[in-house]
Amino acid sequence: MKNEEQARFLFGISLSDRPTWQQFLICTSGFFFGYLVNGVCEEYVYNRLQFSFGWYFTFIQGFVYLFLIYLQGFSTKHIVNPMRTYVKLSAVLMGSHGLTKGSLAYLNYPAQIMFKSTKVLPVMIMGAFIPGLRRKYPVHEYISAFLLVLGLILFTLADAQMSPNFSMIGIMMITGALIMDAFLGNLQEAIFTMNPETTQMEMLFCSTVVGLPFLFVPMVLTGEVFRAWTACAQHPYVYGVLVFEAMATFIGQVSVLSLIALFGAATTALITTARKGVTLLLSYLIFTKPLTEQHGSGLILIAMGIVLKMVPMDSKPLTKIPARPMVRISGGEGDREEEEERKSLV
């Protein structure tokens, strides 16, 4: 667990004075609830209504976030980091959301799941290059992630009633979203690590405020803002669905940030990947659909990946690459290393 000395709360529930398993259970419960509702709403808007305005919908979602953050009692006086810290983070956050939502116009469900389920691997790899983290994971954690990803892909393909539909534009969009996701979780963890006083609400507020202007460029250049405005004006109830989805996703987002602050980006990515498998499995249990051998193989691989992640090894589960020797410059400039790590985040 990370930053044990820092008090953490999740919607008024104290996390810091609870054992690790309770912290994990509370955070994952909020995440699962938020993104299960998110999945249902996205299915309705994108597949039933055939609306594919990812940038515009992300823009609307951002304003709902800001209103909900205000209701939580957060204000700018609670900000402990300079706003420039969140420029890189906001750019990849909004880019990831917009590209992910927009890709649904070009990829069907099985194809998108196949790509998104690989998220945990680039997150782990990118952690070794993010200033302030320099994470290095043991081999068994990479194997665990690979088993989880492979199992989920097998289960998804068995569940698909149609073959994955690959569109070059959709592949480019979802690949861009994966690259941004690899930076996103690690940048969030780096900010929590460099300044443990950072709260989840500050992270979400600042990344949203700084990130909203980034959405204007793709919305205007693609003409999506005009098409979306016209389509939603003809179906105004869509805004109700979007607000409801944003409220649920807000719970999921804050829960994810809590997981990142307490357990790290890679562990959180494993949880978000496993969530896809749990969602598919629940659909079979609730609607009593038949399970095939391929479903069973996928579930076995998913279980193997989760168990391998949980089994303690002789080596530490997460290590930092040793930092460079601290350099002290004569002439009163002081220590450069920590300052360089902080500057690289902004």
mmCIF file of C-alpha atoms in Angstrom:
data_model
loop_
_atom_site.group_PDB
_atom_site.id
_atom_site.type_symbol
_atom_site.label_atom_id
_atom_site.label_comp_id
_atom_site.label_asym_id
_atom_site.label_seq_id
_atom_site.Cartn_x
_atom_site.Cartn_y
_atom_site.Cartn_z
ATOM 1 C CA MET A 1 0.000 0.000 0.000
ATOM 2 C CA LYS A 2 1.145 3.520 -0.767
ATOM 3 C CA ASN A 3 1.152 6.701 1.317
ATOM 4 C CA GLU A 4 -0.098 5.101 4.502
ATOM 5 C CA GLU A 5 0.636 8.296 6.418
ATOM 6 C CA GLN A 6 -1.738 10.305 4.211
ATOM 7 C CA ALA A 7 -5.410 10.366 5.245
ATOM 8 C CA ARG A 8 -7.634 9.149 2.419
ATOM 9 C CA PHE A 9 -11.415 9.394 2.183
ATOM 10 C CA LEU A 10 -13.903 8.130 -0.394
ATOM 11 C CA PHE A 11 -17.190 10.050 -0.309
ATOM 12 C CA GLY A 12 -16.864 10.603 3.424
ATOM 13 C CA ILE A 13 -15.719 7.036 4.182
ATOM 14 C CA SER A 14 -12.338 6.983 5.887
ATOM 15 C CA LEU A 15 -9.899 4.633 4.173
ATOM 16 C CA SER A 16 -6.710 5.336 6.111
ATOM 17 C CA ASP A 17 -7.795 3.747 9.393
ATOM 18 C CA ARG A 18 -9.032 0.537 7.740
ATOM 19 C CA PRO A 19 -7.119 -2.647 6.942
ATOM 20 C CA THR A 20 -5.854 -3.053 3.394
ATOM 21 C CA TRP A 21 -8.527 -5.559 2.354
ATOM 22 C CA GLN A 22 -11.322 -3.186 3.406
ATOM 23 C CA GLN A 23 -9.718 -0.305 1.494
ATOM 24 C CA PHE A 24 -9.512 -2.525 -1.566
ATOM 25 C CA LEU A 25 -13.112 -3.727 -1.210
ATOM 26 C CA ILE A 26 -14.576 -0.230 -0.770
ATOM 27 C CA CYS A 27 -12.663 1.251 -3.704
ATOM 28 C CA THR A 28 -13.346 -1.629 -6.078
ATOM 29 C CA SER A 29 -17.045 -1.639 -5.145
ATOM 30 C CA GLY A 30 -17.350 2.033 -6.083
ATOM 31 C CA PHE A 31 -15.446 1.415 -9.296
ATOM 32 C CA PHE A 32 -17.517 -1.611 -10.317
ATOM 33 C CA PHE A 33 -20.803 0.171 -9.629
ATOM 34 C CA GLY A 34 -19.850 3.314 -11.542
ATOM 35 C CA TYR A 35 -18.557 1.582 -14.632
ATOM 36 C CA LEU A 36 -21.258 -1.068 -14.812
ATOM 37 C CA VAL A 37 -23.801 1.756 -15.093
ATOM 38 C CA ASN A 38 -21.466 3.520 -17.545
ATOM 39 C CA GLY A 39 -21.371 0.435 -19.762
ATOM 40 C CA VAL A 40 -25.164 0.169 -19.911
ATOM 41 C CA CYS A 41 -25.548 3.855 -20.785
ATOM 42 C CA GLU A 42 -22.869 3.725 -23.484
ATOM 43 C CA GLU A 43 -24.502 0.657 -24.998
ATOM 44 C CA TYR A 44 -27.806 2.529 -25.183
ATOM 45 C CA VAL A 45 -26.430 5.808 -26.587
ATOM 46 C CA TYR A 46 -23.900 4.435 -29.055
ATOM 47 C CA ASN A 47 -25.469 1.191 -30.228
ATOM 48 C CA ARG A 48 -29.214 1.718 -29.783
ATOM 49 C CA LEU A 49 -29.379 5.391 -30.750
ATOM 50 C CA GLN A 50 -26.364 5.225 -33.078
ATOM 51 C CA PHE A 51 -24.924 8.435 -31.609
ATOM 52 C CA SER A 52 -21.125 8.558 -31.957
ATOM 53 C CA PHE A 53 -20.147 11.955 -30.593
ATOM 54 C CA GLY A 54 -17.307 10.978 -28.274
ATOM 55 C CA TRP A 55 -15.673 14.406 -27.945
ATOM 56 C CA TYR A 56 -18.964 16.224 -27.330
ATOM 57 C CA PHE A 57 -20.194 13.689 -24.790
ATOM 58 C CA THR A 58 -16.878 13.884 -22.918
ATOM 59 C CA PHE A 59 -17.267 17.678 -22.883
ATOM 60 C CA ILE A 60 -20.742 17.418 -21.317
ATOM 61 C CA GLN A 61 -19.469 14.866 -18.827
ATOM 62 C CA GLY A 62 -16.737 17.278 -17.694
ATOM 63 C CA PHE A 63 -19.254 19.924 -16.635
ATOM 64 C CA VAL A 64 -21.258 17.343 -14.700
ATOM 65 C CA TYR A 65 -18.047 16.361 -12.915
ATOM 66 C CA LEU A 66 -17.365 19.969 -11.928
ATOM 67 C CA PHE A 67 -20.884 20.364 -10.497
ATOM 68 C CA LEU A 68 -20.593 17.132 -8.497
ATOM 69 C CA ILE A 69 -17.159 18.145 -7.192
ATOM 70 C CA TYR A 70 -18.675 21.453 -6.041
ATOM 71 C CA LEU A 71 -21.394 19.530 -4.176
ATOM 72 C CA GLN A 72 -18.634 17.559 -2.409
ATOM 73 C CA GLY A 73 -17.454 20.831 -0.854
ATOM 74 C CA PHE A 74 -14.242 21.115 -2.827
ATOM 75 C CA SER A 75 -12.923 24.580 -3.703
ATOM 76 C CA THR A 76 -9.778 26.027 -5.248
ATOM 77 C CA LYS A 77 -8.346 26.790 -1.804
ATOM 78 C CA HIS A 78 -7.880 23.031 -1.322
ATOM 79 C CA ILE A 79 -5.496 22.780 -4.298
ATOM 80 C CA VAL A 80 -1.910 21.963 -3.213
ATOM 81 C CA ASN A 81 -0.278 21.570 -6.648
ATOM 82 C CA PRO A 82 0.287 24.274 -9.285
ATOM 83 C CA MET A 83 -2.227 24.064 -12.120
ATOM 84 C CA ARG A 84 0.560 23.524 -14.665
ATOM 85 C CA THR A 85 1.134 20.129 -13.037
ATOM 86 C CA TYR A 86 -2.106 18.949 -14.614
ATOM 87 C CA VAL A 87 -1.519 20.087 -18.211
ATOM 88 C CA LYS A 88 0.003 16.803 -19.448
ATOM 89 C CA LEU A 89 -2.417 14.784 -17.348
ATOM 90 C CA SER A 90 -5.466 16.663 -18.668
ATOM 91 C CA ALA A 91 -4.391 16.324 -22.284
ATOM 92 C CA VAL A 92 -4.073 12.520 -22.090
ATOM 93 C CA LEU A 93 -7.213 12.202 -19.933
ATOM 94 C CA MET A 94 -9.479 14.039 -22.348
ATOM 95 C CA GLY A 95 -7.796 12.449 -25.346
ATOM 96 C CA SER A 96 -8.277 8.965 -23.913
ATOM 97 C CA HIS A 97 -11.955 9.533 -23.097
ATOM 98 C CA GLY A 98 -12.740 11.129 -26.439
ATOM 99 C CA LEU A 99 -10.925 8.526 -28.538
ATOM 100 C CA THR A 100 -12.402 5.617 -26.560
ATOM 101 C CA LYS A 101 -15.965 6.872 -26.925
ATOM 102 C CA GLY A 102 -15.454 7.896 -30.542
ATOM 103 C CA SER A 103 -13.980 4.526 -31.533
ATOM 104 C CA LEU A 104 -17.375 2.901 -30.908
ATOM 105 C CA ALA A 105 -18.499 4.444 -34.185
ATOM 106 C CA TYR A 106 -15.921 2.337 -36.070
ATOM 107 C CA LEU A 107 -15.370 -0.781 -33.920
ATOM 108 C CA ASN A 108 -17.969 -3.209 -32.645
ATOM 109 C CA TYR A 109 -17.996 -4.391 -29.026
ATOM 110 C CA PRO A 110 -15.751 -7.498 -29.376
ATOM 111 C CA ALA A 111 -13.072 -5.570 -31.278
ATOM 112 C CA GLN A 112 -12.952 -2.734 -28.737
ATOM 113 C CA ILE A 113 -12.790 -5.123 -25.772
ATOM 114 C CA MET A 114 -9.899 -6.994 -27.396
ATOM 115 C CA PHE A 115 -7.896 -3.765 -27.625
ATOM 116 C CA LYS A 116 -8.892 -2.238 -24.276
ATOM 117 C CA SER A 117 -8.214 -5.432 -22.360
ATOM 118 C CA THR A 118 -4.494 -5.086 -23.144
ATOM 119 C CA LYS A 119 -4.316 -1.773 -21.232
ATOM 120 C CA VAL A 120 -2.537 -3.205 -18.201
ATOM 121 C CA LEU A 121 0.574 -4.199 -20.166
ATOM 122 C CA PRO A 122 1.451 -0.732 -21.553
ATOM 123 C CA VAL A 123 0.658 0.782 -18.132
ATOM 124 C CA MET A 124 3.245 -1.495 -16.501
ATOM 125 C CA ILE A 125 5.838 -0.839 -19.206
ATOM 126 C CA MET A 126 5.344 2.934 -19.160
ATOM 127 C CA GLY A 127 5.765 3.040 -15.372
ATOM 128 C CA ALA A 128 9.509 2.522 -15.822
ATOM 129 C CA PHE A 129 9.830 5.796 -17.750
ATOM 130 C CA ILE A 130 7.596 8.197 -15.809
ATOM 131 C CA PRO A 131 9.638 10.705 -13.733
ATOM 132 C CA GLY A 132 8.881 10.403 -10.042
ATOM 133 C CA LEU A 133 8.012 6.690 -10.335
ATOM 134 C CA ARG A 134 10.618 4.709 -12.293
ATOM 135 C CA ARG A 135 8.713 1.502 -11.485
ATOM 136 C CA LYS A 136 10.181 -1.906 -12.212
ATOM 137 C CA TYR A 137 7.943 -4.957 -11.877
ATOM 138 C CA PRO A 138 9.041 -8.561 -11.296
ATOM 139 C CA VAL A 139 8.540 -11.095 -14.076
ATOM 140 C CA HIS A 140 5.623 -12.867 -12.390
ATOM 141 C CA GLU A 141 3.513 -9.689 -12.491
ATOM 142 C CA TYR A 142 3.982 -9.388 -16.253
ATOM 143 C CA ILE A 143 2.970 -13.060 -16.587
ATOM 144 C CA SER A 144 -0.067 -12.396 -14.387
ATOM 145 C CA ALA A 145 -1.119 -9.462 -16.580
ATOM 146 C CA PHE A 146 -0.607 -11.466 -19.778
ATOM 147 C CA LEU A 147 -2.754 -14.367 -18.494
ATOM 148 C CA LEU A 148 -5.495 -11.964 -17.468
ATOM 149 C CA VAL A 149 -5.496 -10.249 -20.859
ATOM 150 C CA LEU A 150 -5.435 -13.518 -22.817
ATOM 151 C CA GLY A 151 -8.243 -15.007 -20.728
ATOM 152 C CA LEU A 152 -10.426 -11.949 -21.197
ATOM 153 C CA ILE A 153 -9.894 -11.963 -24.965
ATOM 154 C CA LEU A 154 -10.854 -15.660 -25.173
ATOM 155 C CA PHE A 155 -13.962 -15.078 -23.066
ATOM 156 C CA THR A 156 -14.957 -12.020 -25.109
ATOM 157 C CA LEU A 157 -14.613 -13.816 -28.446
ATOM 158 C CA ALA A 158 -16.666 -16.735 -27.142
ATOM 159 C CA ASP A 159 -19.315 -14.308 -25.926
ATOM 160 C CA ALA A 160 -19.445 -12.385 -29.207
ATOM 161 C CA GLN A 161 -22.408 -13.165 -31.403
ATOM 162 C CA MET A 162 -20.478 -11.693 -34.316
ATOM 163 C CA SER A 163 -16.803 -11.579 -35.263
ATOM 164 C CA PRO A 164 -14.707 -8.544 -34.325
ATOM 165 C CA ASN A 165 -15.161 -5.782 -36.869
ATOM 166 C CA PHE A 166 -11.861 -3.993 -37.507
ATOM 167 C CA SER A 167 -11.871 -0.551 -39.106
ATOM 168 C CA MET A 168 -8.547 1.201 -39.714
ATOM 169 C CA ILE A 169 -9.886 4.481 -38.328
ATOM 170 C CA GLY A 170 -11.266 2.694 -35.277
ATOM 171 C CA ILE A 171 -7.976 0.830 -34.729
ATOM 172 C CA MET A 172 -6.031 4.098 -34.900
ATOM 173 C CA MET A 173 -8.401 5.743 -32.411
ATOM 174 C CA ILE A 174 -8.360 2.900 -29.875
ATOM 175 C CA THR A 175 -4.573 2.531 -30.192
ATOM 176 C CA GLY A 176 -4.205 6.230 -29.447
ATOM 177 C CA ALA A 177 -6.486 5.799 -26.428
ATOM 178 C CA LEU A 178 -4.335 2.886 -25.168
ATOM 179 C CA ILE A 179 -1.152 4.941 -25.467
ATOM 180 C CA MET A 180 -2.756 7.774 -23.526
ATOM 181 C CA ASP A 181 -4.069 5.330 -20.905
ATOM 182 C CA ALA A 182 -0.513 4.068 -20.399
ATOM 183 C CA PHE A 183 0.567 7.606 -19.496
ATOM 184 C CA LEU A 184 -2.598 8.503 -17.600
ATOM 185 C CA GLY A 185 -2.482 6.127 -14.644
ATOM 186 C CA ASN A 186 1.256 6.523 -14.187
ATOM 187 C CA LEU A 187 1.086 10.334 -14.290
ATOM 188 C CA GLN A 188 -1.681 10.265 -11.686
ATOM 189 C CA GLU A 189 0.360 7.966 -9.464
ATOM 190 C CA ALA A 190 3.426 10.194 -9.914
ATOM 191 C CA ILE A 191 1.505 13.249 -8.709
ATOM 192 C CA PHE A 192 0.192 11.362 -5.670
ATOM 193 C CA THR A 193 3.734 10.126 -4.946
ATOM 194 C CA MET A 194 5.516 13.465 -5.377
ATOM 195 C CA ASN A 195 2.938 15.273 -3.218
ATOM 196 C CA PRO A 196 1.028 12.942 -0.860
ATOM 197 C CA GLU A 197 -1.221 15.847 0.191
ATOM 198 C CA THR A 198 -2.955 15.641 -3.209
ATOM 199 C CA THR A 199 -6.581 14.524 -2.858
ATOM 200 C CA GLN A 200 -8.701 12.610 -5.324
ATOM 201 C CA MET A 201 -11.060 15.580 -5.699
ATOM 202 C CA GLU A 202 -8.185 17.914 -6.545
ATOM 203 C CA MET A 203 -6.908 15.461 -9.142
ATOM 204 C CA LEU A 204 -10.302 15.177 -10.832
ATOM 205 C CA PHE A 205 -11.139 18.890 -10.557
ATOM 206 C CA CYS A 206 -7.859 20.199 -11.943
ATOM 207 C CA SER A 207 -7.587 17.629 -14.727
ATOM 208 C CA THR A 208 -11.162 18.433 -15.786
ATOM 209 C CA VAL A 209 -10.800 22.236 -15.681
ATOM 210 C CA VAL A 210 -7.493 22.182 -17.544
ATOM 211 C CA GLY A 211 -8.662 19.430 -19.905
ATOM 212 C CA LEU A 212 -11.972 20.852 -21.139
ATOM 213 C CA PRO A 213 -10.322 23.388 -23.509
ATOM 214 C CA PHE A 214 -8.402 20.508 -25.145
ATOM 215 C CA LEU A 215 -11.724 19.150 -26.403
ATOM 216 C CA PHE A 216 -12.565 22.243 -28.456
ATOM 217 C CA VAL A 217 -10.003 21.575 -31.173
ATOM 218 C CA PRO A 218 -11.180 18.081 -32.235
ATOM 219 C CA MET A 219 -14.853 19.048 -31.779
ATOM 220 C CA VAL A 220 -14.534 22.041 -34.105
ATOM 221 C CA LEU A 221 -12.117 20.547 -36.656
ATOM 222 C CA THR A 222 -14.279 17.452 -37.149
ATOM 223 C CA GLY A 223 -17.521 19.444 -37.077
ATOM 224 C CA GLU A 224 -18.768 17.100 -34.351
ATOM 225 C CA VAL A 225 -19.961 19.916 -32.096
ATOM 226 C CA PHE A 226 -22.488 21.042 -34.728
ATOM 227 C CA ARG A 227 -23.695 17.540 -35.606
ATOM 228 C CA ALA A 228 -23.983 16.587 -31.941
ATOM 229 C CA TRP A 229 -25.876 19.762 -31.067
ATOM 230 C CA THR A 230 -28.395 19.156 -33.855
ATOM 231 C CA ALA A 231 -28.865 15.456 -33.056
ATOM 232 C CA CYS A 232 -29.261 16.009 -29.308
ATOM 233 C CA ALA A 233 -31.683 18.910 -29.922
ATOM 234 C CA GLN A 234 -33.914 16.439 -31.763
ATOM 235 C CA HIS A 235 -33.576 13.907 -28.917
ATOM 236 C CA PRO A 236 -33.199 16.035 -25.736
ATOM 237 C CA TYR A 237 -33.666 13.041 -23.441
ATOM 238 C CA VAL A 238 -30.128 12.013 -24.441
ATOM 239 C CA TYR A 239 -28.844 14.727 -22.110
ATOM 240 C CA GLY A 240 -30.620 13.002 -19.237
ATOM 241 C CA VAL A 241 -28.867 9.748 -20.080
ATOM 242 C CA LEU A 242 -25.518 11.550 -20.322
ATOM 243 C CA VAL A 243 -25.977 13.246 -16.934
ATOM 244 C CA PHE A 244 -26.965 9.966 -15.309
ATOM 245 C CA GLU A 245 -23.961 8.239 -16.890
ATOM 246 C CA ALA A 246 -21.637 11.032 -15.765
ATOM 247 C CA MET A 247 -22.902 10.771 -12.169
ATOM 248 C CA ALA A 248 -22.207 7.042 -12.095
ATOM 249 C CA THR A 249 -18.850 7.464 -13.831
ATOM 250 C CA PHE A 250 -17.940 10.160 -11.294
ATOM 251 C CA ILE A 251 -18.239 7.553 -8.531
ATOM 252 C CA GLY A 252 -16.111 5.176 -10.595
ATOM 253 C CA GLN A 253 -13.483 7.842 -11.353
ATOM 254 C CA VAL A 254 -13.014 8.891 -7.723
ATOM 255 C CA SER A 255 -12.809 5.222 -6.720
ATOM 256 C CA VAL A 256 -10.151 4.600 -9.386
ATOM 257 C CA LEU A 257 -8.117 7.573 -8.149
ATOM 258 C CA SER A 258 -8.340 6.154 -4.630
ATOM 259 C CA LEU A 259 -7.022 2.818 -5.903
ATOM 260 C CA ILE A 260 -4.150 4.550 -7.698
ATOM 261 C CA ALA A 261 -3.222 6.568 -4.606
ATOM 262 C CA LEU A 262 -3.308 3.513 -2.336
ATOM 263 C CA PHE A 263 -2.195 0.625 -4.559
ATOM 264 C CA GLY A 264 -0.560 2.101 -7.680
ATOM 265 C CA ALA A 265 -1.371 2.409 -11.378
ATOM 266 C CA ALA A 266 -0.504 -1.152 -12.430
ATOM 267 C CA THR A 267 -2.655 -2.812 -9.758
ATOM 268 C CA THR A 268 -5.514 -0.485 -10.683
ATOM 269 C CA ALA A 269 -5.113 -1.395 -14.364
ATOM 270 C CA LEU A 270 -5.341 -5.089 -13.437
ATOM 271 C CA ILE A 271 -8.569 -4.391 -11.554
ATOM 272 C CA THR A 272 -10.096 -2.444 -14.445
ATOM 273 C CA THR A 273 -9.172 -5.282 -16.804
ATOM 274 C CA ALA A 274 -10.631 -7.924 -14.480
ATOM 275 C CA ARG A 275 -13.826 -5.867 -14.269
ATOM 276 C CA LYS A 276 -14.532 -6.574 -17.925
ATOM 277 C CA GLY A 277 -14.367 -10.317 -17.269
ATOM 278 C CA VAL A 278 -16.599 -10.053 -14.198
ATOM 279 C CA THR A 279 -19.145 -8.038 -16.169
ATOM 280 C CA LEU A 280 -19.305 -10.687 -18.882
ATOM 281 C CA LEU A 281 -19.535 -13.506 -16.339
ATOM 282 C CA LEU A 282 -22.366 -11.785 -14.446
ATOM 283 C CA SER A 283 -24.333 -11.492 -17.679
ATOM 284 C CA TYR A 284 -24.163 -15.279 -17.992
ATOM 285 C CA LEU A 285 -25.184 -15.906 -14.396
ATOM 286 C CA ILE A 286 -28.078 -13.431 -14.501
ATOM 287 C CA PHE A 287 -29.452 -14.357 -17.919
ATOM 288 C CA THR A 288 -28.518 -18.071 -17.654
ATOM 289 C CA LYS A 289 -26.733 -18.208 -20.986
ATOM 290 C CA PRO A 290 -24.801 -21.415 -21.753
ATOM 291 C CA LEU A 291 -21.059 -21.498 -21.103
ATOM 292 C CA THR A 292 -18.843 -23.136 -23.727
ATOM 293 C CA GLU A 293 -15.397 -24.690 -23.425
ATOM 294 C CA GLN A 294 -13.858 -21.466 -24.693
ATOM 295 C CA HIS A 295 -15.613 -19.563 -21.911
ATOM 296 C CA GLY A 296 -14.179 -22.043 -19.420
ATOM 297 C CA SER A 297 -10.666 -21.669 -20.818
ATOM 298 C CA GLY A 298 -10.917 -17.898 -20.594
ATOM 299 C CA LEU A 299 -12.134 -18.043 -16.996
ATOM 300 C CA ILE A 300 -9.296 -20.384 -16.032
ATOM 301 C CA LEU A 301 -6.692 -18.031 -17.505
ATOM 302 C CA ILE A 302 -8.298 -15.031 -15.773
ATOM 303 C CA ALA A 303 -8.284 -16.903 -12.451
ATOM 304 C CA MET A 304 -4.651 -17.932 -12.937
ATOM 305 C CA GLY A 305 -3.670 -14.325 -13.595
ATOM 306 C CA ILE A 306 -5.477 -13.045 -10.501
ATOM 307 C CA VAL A 307 -4.082 -15.784 -8.241
ATOM 308 C CA LEU A 308 -0.540 -15.258 -9.544
ATOM 309 C CA LYS A 309 -0.875 -11.553 -8.770
ATOM 310 C CA MET A 310 -2.015 -12.276 -5.198
ATOM 311 C CA VAL A 311 0.535 -14.975 -4.332
ATOM 312 C CA PRO A 312 3.471 -13.420 -2.409
ATOM 313 C CA MET A 313 6.899 -13.976 -3.913
ATOM 314 C CA ASP A 314 10.320 -13.890 -2.338
ATOM 315 C CA SER A 315 11.037 -10.589 -4.022
ATOM 316 C CA LYS A 316 9.066 -7.469 -3.261
ATOM 317 C CA PRO A 317 5.965 -7.124 -5.461
ATOM 318 C CA LEU A 318 6.922 -3.653 -6.550
ATOM 319 C CA THR A 319 10.341 -2.041 -6.537
ATOM 320 C CA LYS A 320 11.777 1.256 -7.564
ATOM 321 C CA ILE A 321 14.783 1.547 -9.798
ATOM 322 C CA PRO A 322 17.499 3.096 -7.611
ATOM 323 C CA ALA A 323 17.599 6.831 -8.008
ATOM 324 C CA ARG A 324 20.659 8.569 -9.361
ATOM 325 C CA PRO A 325 23.039 9.972 -6.759
ATOM 326 C CA MET A 326 21.901 13.360 -5.602
ATOM 327 C CA VAL A 327 23.852 16.159 -7.249
ATOM 328 C CA ARG A 328 24.649 19.265 -5.290
ATOM 329 C CA ILE A 329 25.755 22.248 -7.332
ATOM 330 C CA SER A 330 28.068 24.810 -5.847
ATOM 331 C CA GLY A 331 27.026 28.410 -5.881
ATOM 332 C CA GLY A 332 23.805 27.939 -3.901
ATOM 333 C CA GLU A 333 21.708 26.140 -6.554
ATOM 334 C CA GLY A 334 20.965 23.280 -4.139
ATOM 335 C CA ASP A 335 19.804 19.784 -4.988
ATOM 336 C CA ARG A 336 18.788 19.334 -8.616
ATOM 337 C CA GLU A 337 17.433 15.794 -8.708
ATOM 338 C CA GLU A 338 14.110 16.163 -6.956
ATOM 339 C CA GLU A 339 13.480 19.473 -8.695
ATOM 340 C CA GLU A 340 14.141 17.826 -12.072
ATOM 341 C CA GLU A 341 11.681 15.034 -11.257
ATOM 342 C CA ARG A 342 9.001 17.589 -10.358
ATOM 343 C CA LYS A 343 9.637 19.772 -13.400
ATOM 344 C CA SER A 344 9.346 16.796 -15.721
ATOM 345 C CA LEU A 345 5.750 16.332 -14.558
ATOM 346 C CA VAL A 346 4.744 19.834 -15.627
#
